[in-house]
Amino acid sequence: MNAVLDDSVQRAGPALAWTQRFHGLGPDFYTELPAQGLPDPHWVAISETCAERLGLPPDWAQRPDWAALQVFSGNALWPGMRPLASIYSGHQFGVWAGQLGDGRALWLGEVDAPAGPLEIQLKGSGLTPYSRMGDGRAVLRSCIREFLCSEAMEALSIPTTRALAVTGSPLPVRREEIETAAVCTRVAESFIRFGHFEHFAHHDQPAALRRLADFVIERYYPDCADAAQPYAALLEAVARRTATLLAQWQAVGFCHGVMNTDNMSILGLTIDYGPFGFLDAFDPGHICNHSDHAGRYAFARQPNVAFWNLHALAQALLPLIGEPDAALAALEPYRTEFPAALLSALRAKFGLATAQEGDRELVDDLLRLMAQDRADYTITFRRLTAFDSAEGAPNSALRDLFLDRPAFDAWARRYAARLRQEGSDDAARALRMRRVNPKFILRNHLAELAIRDAQAGEFGTVERLLKVLRRPYDEHSGAGPEIEAWAGFPPDWASSIEVSCSS
Ligand code: AMP
Ligand code: MG
């Protein structure tokens, strides 16, 4: 046992195999330290599917001897947990920000779970050497947002870090107002970011940089080890995964909000849920982060920002790759793979079974109309699933979303012709389309409903919302008016919600 942790309360725990391979990187990469726990904690939310993935038994949260509530509030440790905070750097809003690090996150350890190793982190468990000006805390509001969105993204099959639980506490925390503290427990194959590489490159530590790259290749990208240039191959593999991720974000209408390089996962996962948002009315220029005054991370800019971030990663890997041209060449696939992945996702959203010339124009023309008329992104696609391709069919529910009816009618005629041309069967297509066009997404106002209830000590809304978001493509018919309303247009008050970096 590490001396620094001797004072932490050890509790019995489930029989998990802890592998702790990150520790093997050595002390250049982290500081071992205990959490600053939450006083008087209570459960706010639990993800049973995440627990299952970790290999935890169904009663894991309730067994008195395991004291999971204390463990996931930072007040106790299960045997085998060895908490640490890792060091990284990064570019924030396009500017080199210097050293950052896990300022309020604590890595508890890596579990050899049934489906492979998974790392567990607490977020909001107190000060670390990397907290800079922060207080090391997270507020209940932001933990509920991260929890719900992580699990929603998983259900949408979008690569993401997971969330196991949120615990709350009466501990006051100052943000714009006084809020209360919470801890979100998150789970991922790895929490390594582009910023980890940038850190060791910028601080001229080539040996550490190489150790990190070798670690990532060995564990997550083993095929790269056999390449002629393993580090260039790693960069290319990350570029490809990032292209896939961005295509999925754009297709579902997800805005991350803070695509700084320290918030970019080396595994192409969605990571660091802060001021994110899903599109309501379609606006390509939508800025979900109230602190992003210049709109650097506006919805339509995300794919280019990701490419910019990949250049920052390339720069960091340059000491290992050697040739700038080889590094640039490794990024090239992003240029083709992102648009190809996006078009393929859009074809599926439009129910097009074959690839034909003119598809891009057909898709873009509807998107343009949607943007012009501020049609709701999710509702438009969900209504499109019921499109009747018969000549002269009114398609009223869909048509009603548009102000420029003649323009919509002209587009609908082209779409119907395109569908008939590939012999598309309306019923079969509708079924297919409903598996890629969600009925339920985590709109800001839905998160807000769950947050307000939780702040008042009522956690049922988080639980019900989680249940619905876990099956986003289902109709949930018969679930009642509350749930049906969650699939509807945002209410007027939704536009007054301001989501900023403050979390
Ligand atoms: P973010 O914009 O949330 O990705 O955070 C950027 C950096 O600030 C990361 O290194 C975080 O760990 C750190 N940070 C953010 N909020 C806090 C906080 N309340 N206390 C300590 N560090 C923080
Ligand atoms: Mg971050």
mmCIF file of C-alpha atoms and ligand atoms in Angstrom, residues 88 92 100-104 131-132 134-137 175 258 262-263 272, ligand 1:
data_model
loop_
_atom_site.group_PDB
_atom_site.id
_atom_site.type_symbol
_atom_site.label_atom_id
_atom_site.label_comp_id
_atom_site.label_asym_id
_atom_site.label_seq_id
_atom_site.Cartn_x
_atom_site.Cartn_y
_atom_site.Cartn_z
ATOM 1 C CA TYR A 88 -1.453 17.005 -18.976
ATOM 2 C CA GLN A 92 -7.685 25.998 -24.932
ATOM 3 C CA LEU A 100 -3.368 21.617 -16.856
ATOM 4 C CA GLY A 101 -4.072 18.154 -15.463
ATOM 5 C CA ASP A 102 -6.703 16.356 -13.446
ATOM 6 C CA GLY A 103 -7.651 19.403 -11.415
ATOM 7 C CA ARG A 104 -10.714 17.817 -9.947
ATOM 8 C CA SER A 131 -6.229 22.322 -9.600
ATOM 9 C CA ARG A 132 -4.689 25.714 -10.447
ATOM 10 C CA GLY A 134 -10.125 25.808 -9.130
ATOM 11 C CA ASP A 135 -11.637 24.347 -5.998
ATOM 12 C CA GLY A 136 -11.445 20.721 -7.129
ATOM 13 C CA ARG A 137 -15.200 20.391 -6.915
ATOM 14 C CA ARG A 175 -20.047 29.217 -8.937
ATOM 15 C CA VAL A 258 -15.248 22.946 -25.345
ATOM 16 C CA ASP A 262 -7.130 18.501 -23.355
ATOM 17 C CA ASN A 263 -10.739 17.430 -23.919
ATOM 18 C CA ASP A 272 -15.432 15.946 -20.584
HETATM 19 P P1 AMP B 1 -12.356 21.807 -18.593
HETATM 20 O O1 AMP B 1 -12.575 23.079 -19.340
HETATM 21 O O2 AMP B 1 -13.493 21.410 -17.723
HETATM 22 O O3 AMP B 1 -11.885 20.722 -19.476
HETATM 23 O O4 AMP B 1 -11.184 22.089 -17.556
HETATM 24 C C1 AMP B 1 -9.903 22.558 -17.936
HETATM 25 C C2 AMP B 1 -8.914 22.330 -16.820
HETATM 26 O O5 AMP B 1 -9.343 22.975 -15.630
HETATM 27 C C3 AMP B 1 -8.723 20.879 -16.453
HETATM 28 O O6 AMP B 1 -7.369 20.687 -16.152
HETATM 29 C C4 AMP B 1 -9.600 20.705 -15.244
HETATM 30 O O7 AMP B 1 -9.151 19.681 -14.403
HETATM 31 C C5 AMP B 1 -9.468 22.046 -14.574
HETATM 32 N N1 AMP B 1 -10.652 22.396 -13.780
HETATM 33 C C6 AMP B 1 -11.882 22.719 -14.237
HETATM 34 N N2 AMP B 1 -12.708 22.981 -13.212
HETATM 35 C C7 AMP B 1 -11.993 22.830 -12.077
HETATM 36 C C8 AMP B 1 -12.268 22.960 -10.689
HETATM 37 N N3 AMP B 1 -13.472 23.321 -10.234
HETATM 38 N N4 AMP B 1 -11.264 22.724 -9.810
HETATM 39 C C9 AMP B 1 -10.046 22.359 -10.232
HETATM 40 N N5 AMP B 1 -9.717 22.232 -11.523
HETATM 41 C C10 AMP B 1 -10.666 22.464 -12.440
#
